Coordinates of C-alpha atoms in Angstrom, one line a residue:
Chain L
Q1 CA 0.0 0.0 0.0
K2 CA 1.3 3.4 -1.0
E3 CA 1.6 5.9 1.9
V4 CA -0.5 8.5 0.1
E5 CA -2.9 7.5 -2.6
Q6 CA -4.6 9.8 -5.0
D7 CA -6.9 9.2 -8.0
P8 CA -4.9 10.4 -11.0
G9 CA -8.0 11.5 -13.0
P10 CA -8.1 13.2 -15.4
L11 CA -11.0 15.3 -14.2
S12 CA -12.8 17.5 -16.6
V13 CA -15.5 20.0 -15.4
P14 CA -17.3 23.1 -16.8
E15 CA -16.4 26.5 -15.6
G16 CA -18.3 27.4 -12.3
A17 CA -18.5 23.8 -11.1
I18 CA -17.5 22.6 -7.6
V19 CA -14.5 20.3 -7.8
S20 CA -13.6 17.7 -5.2
L21 CA -10.1 16.2 -5.0
N22 CA -9.4 13.4 -2.6
C23 CA -6.5 11.5 -1.1
T24 CA -6.1 8.8 1.5
Y25 CA -3.1 8.3 3.7
S26 CA -1.8 5.3 5.8
N27 CA 0.6 6.8 8.4
S28 CA -1.4 8.4 11.3
A29 CA 1.8 9.5 13.1
F30 CA 2.1 12.7 11.0
Q31 CA -0.7 15.2 10.8
Y32 CA 0.5 18.0 8.5
F33 CA -1.0 17.8 5.0
M34 CA -0.5 20.1 2.1
W35 CA -2.1 20.6 -1.3
Y36 CA 0.1 21.8 -4.1
R37 CA -0.9 23.0 -7.6
Q38 CA 1.5 22.2 -10.5
Y39 CA 1.1 23.8 -13.9
S40 CA 2.7 22.2 -16.9
R41 CA 6.5 22.5 -16.9
K42 CA 6.5 24.2 -13.5
G43 CA 7.3 23.2 -10.0
P44 CA 4.6 22.6 -7.4
E45 CA 3.3 25.7 -5.6
L46 CA 1.7 25.5 -2.1
L47 CA -2.1 26.1 -2.2
M48 CA -3.2 25.1 1.3
Y49 CA -2.0 23.3 4.4
T50 CA -3.9 21.7 7.3
Y51 CA -3.0 20.2 10.6
S52 CA -4.9 17.2 12.1
S53 CA -8.7 17.2 11.5
G54 CA -11.0 19.9 10.4
N55 CA -11.5 22.4 7.6
K56 CA -9.5 25.3 6.4
E57 CA -10.8 27.9 3.9
D58 CA -9.0 30.3 1.7
G59 CA -11.1 32.1 -0.9
R60 CA -12.5 29.6 -3.3
F61 CA -10.5 26.7 -1.8
T62 CA -11.3 24.5 1.2
A63 CA -9.0 21.8 2.6
Q64 CA -10.5 19.1 4.8
V65 CA -8.9 16.4 6.9
D66 CA -10.8 13.4 8.3
K67 CA -8.5 11.7 10.8
S68 CA -10.9 8.9 11.5
S69 CA -11.0 7.7 7.9
K70 CA -7.5 9.0 6.9
Y71 CA -9.0 11.0 4.2
I72 CA -7.9 14.5 2.9
S73 CA -9.9 16.6 0.5
L74 CA -9.6 19.8 -1.5
F75 CA -12.7 21.6 -2.7
I76 CA -12.6 24.3 -5.4
R77 CA -15.7 26.5 -5.7
D78 CA -16.6 28.4 -8.8
S79 CA -13.9 26.7 -10.8
Q80 CA -12.1 28.7 -13.5
P81 CA -10.2 27.7 -16.6
S82 CA -7.1 29.1 -14.8
D83 CA -7.5 26.3 -12.2
S84 CA -6.6 23.8 -14.9
A85 CA -3.5 22.1 -13.5
T86 CA -2.3 19.0 -11.6
Y87 CA -3.2 19.0 -7.9
L88 CA -0.9 17.1 -5.6
C89 CA -1.7 16.1 -2.0
A90 CA 1.2 15.6 0.3
Q91 CA 1.9 14.5 3.9
N92 CA 4.8 15.9 5.8
T93 CA 6.6 13.0 7.6
D94 CA 9.8 15.0 8.0
K95 CA 9.9 14.7 4.2
L96 CA 7.0 15.2 1.8
I97 CA 5.2 12.1 0.7
F98 CA 3.1 13.0 -2.4
G99 CA 0.2 11.4 -4.0
T100 CA 0.2 10.6 -7.8
G101 CA -1.5 14.0 -8.5
T102 CA -4.9 14.6 -10.2
R103 CA -5.1 16.4 -13.5
L104 CA -7.9 18.9 -13.6
Q105 CA -9.3 20.6 -16.7
V106 CA -11.9 23.3 -16.4
F107 CA -13.4 24.2 -19.7
P108 CA -15.2 27.4 -20.5
Chain N
D1 CA 12.7 38.1 -3.5
A2 CA 14.2 35.3 -5.6
G3 CA 12.6 32.0 -5.2
V4 CA 14.3 28.6 -5.8
T5 CA 16.5 28.6 -8.9
Q6 CA 17.4 25.4 -10.7
S7 CA 19.8 24.9 -13.6
P8 CA 19.8 23.8 -16.3
T9 CA 16.1 23.7 -17.2
H10 CA 16.6 20.9 -19.7
L11 CA 19.3 18.3 -20.3
I12 CA 19.7 15.4 -22.6
K13 CA 22.3 12.7 -21.6
T14 CA 23.3 9.3 -22.9
R15 CA 22.9 6.1 -20.9
G16 CA 25.9 5.5 -18.7
Q17 CA 26.9 9.2 -18.5
Q18 CA 27.0 11.3 -15.4
V19 CA 25.0 14.5 -14.7
T20 CA 25.1 17.3 -12.2
L21 CA 22.0 19.5 -11.4
R22 CA 22.2 22.7 -9.4
C23 CA 19.9 24.5 -7.0
S24 CA 20.0 27.9 -5.3
P25 CA 17.5 28.0 -2.4
K26 CA 15.1 30.8 -1.6
S27 CA 16.7 33.7 0.4
G28 CA 16.6 32.8 4.1
H29 CA 16.3 29.1 3.6
D30 CA 19.0 26.8 4.8
T31 CA 17.8 23.3 3.8
V32 CA 17.6 21.8 0.4
S33 CA 15.6 18.7 -0.6
W34 CA 15.6 16.9 -3.9
Y35 CA 12.7 15.1 -5.5
Q36 CA 12.3 13.0 -8.7
Q37 CA 9.1 13.3 -10.6
A38 CA 8.5 10.8 -13.3
L39 CA 5.9 11.6 -16.0
G40 CA 2.4 11.2 -14.6
Q41 CA 3.6 10.6 -11.0
G42 CA 4.0 12.6 -7.9
P43 CA 7.4 13.7 -6.7
Q44 CA 9.5 11.1 -4.9
F45 CA 11.9 12.2 -2.1
I46 CA 15.6 11.6 -3.0
F47 CA 17.5 13.3 -0.1
Q48 CA 17.7 16.3 2.1
Y49 CA 20.8 18.5 2.9
Y50 CA 21.3 20.8 5.9
E51 CA 24.6 22.2 7.3
E52 CA 26.3 20.6 4.3
E53 CA 25.3 17.1 5.4
E54 CA 22.8 14.6 4.1
R55 CA 20.2 14.4 6.8
Q56 CA 17.6 12.1 5.2
R57 CA 17.6 9.8 2.2
G58 CA 14.7 8.2 0.3
N59 CA 14.8 4.9 -1.5
F60 CA 17.3 5.8 -4.2
P61 CA 20.5 3.9 -5.1
D62 CA 24.0 5.2 -4.4
R63 CA 24.3 6.4 -8.0
F64 CA 22.4 9.4 -6.6
S65 CA 24.6 11.7 -4.5
G66 CA 24.5 15.3 -3.5
H67 CA 26.3 18.1 -1.9
Q68 CA 25.5 21.3 -0.1
F69 CA 27.8 24.3 -0.1
P70 CA 28.3 26.9 2.6
N71 CA 26.0 29.4 0.8
Y72 CA 23.3 26.7 1.1
S73 CA 23.2 26.0 -2.6
S74 CA 23.2 22.3 -3.6
E75 CA 24.0 19.9 -6.3
L76 CA 22.5 16.6 -7.3
N77 CA 24.8 14.1 -9.1
V78 CA 23.6 11.0 -10.9
N79 CA 26.2 8.5 -12.1
A80 CA 25.8 5.7 -14.7
L81 CA 22.6 7.1 -16.0
L82 CA 19.7 4.7 -16.9
L83 CA 16.8 5.3 -19.2
G84 CA 14.6 5.1 -16.1
D85 CA 16.3 8.2 -14.7
S86 CA 14.5 10.3 -17.2
A87 CA 12.3 12.6 -15.1
L88 CA 11.8 16.1 -13.8
Y89 CA 14.1 16.8 -10.9
L90 CA 12.8 19.2 -8.3
C91 CA 14.6 21.1 -5.7
A92 CA 12.7 22.4 -2.6
S93 CA 14.2 24.7 0.0
S94 CA 13.0 25.3 3.5
V95 CA 14.1 26.4 7.0
F96 CA 15.4 23.5 9.0
S97 CA 13.5 24.3 12.2
G98 CA 10.7 26.2 10.4
T99 CA 7.1 25.4 9.8
N100 CA 5.9 22.0 8.6
Y101 CA 4.6 23.5 5.4
G102 CA 7.3 26.0 4.4
Y103 CA 8.7 24.3 1.4
T104 CA 9.4 26.3 -1.8
F105 CA 9.9 24.4 -5.0
G106 CA 11.9 25.4 -8.1
S107 CA 10.7 24.8 -11.6
G108 CA 12.8 21.8 -12.0
T109 CA 15.4 20.3 -14.4
R110 CA 13.9 18.0 -17.0
L111 CA 16.4 15.2 -17.6
T112 CA 16.1 13.0 -20.7
V113 CA 18.3 9.9 -20.9
V114 CA 18.7 8.4 -24.4

């Protein structure tokens, strides 16, 4: 079992849709989770980070961690074509353990 | 404020050759980590350098080695290149005793082994 699992997609949605991106993790000893956005031919950039359980909101983005089910989610409201990118979830275990990444395309 | 700078941006090497990739960390950062990202995959941790020493290492063979200089910049060396080493190599800088989310990534070096 991989330490962090993520559905690779691709996910294609119309502009304005709500997008839900999900990951599961296996190591409960570490509770810092991050979501990165990676545009083509670029490095990952930090979008959101969360600690332990709960929600965190930043503009159109909401990150959620469910410790009981070892599930982390990123919700994007009112999605825009500029949100088209690969989204990577990561767990900080003194090094970053990434999921496979989910390719998202938002079409006008 | 300069972010993380990596060079070169692209590189083509022949199987069996050696390659050196370079990274300058973000201003104020003292720790450099290297990741390998194969096509369609998430980045995989190679190793981390702090105070010019390798502090952690991922599941990569000894063909992968690194160095950190007194100015915190770093090099990644790969010997005896294999076709499977073709990937995007990412450098991430951070502060050693800083926040658990404070990693800044460079744009990467795309290595193609033919």
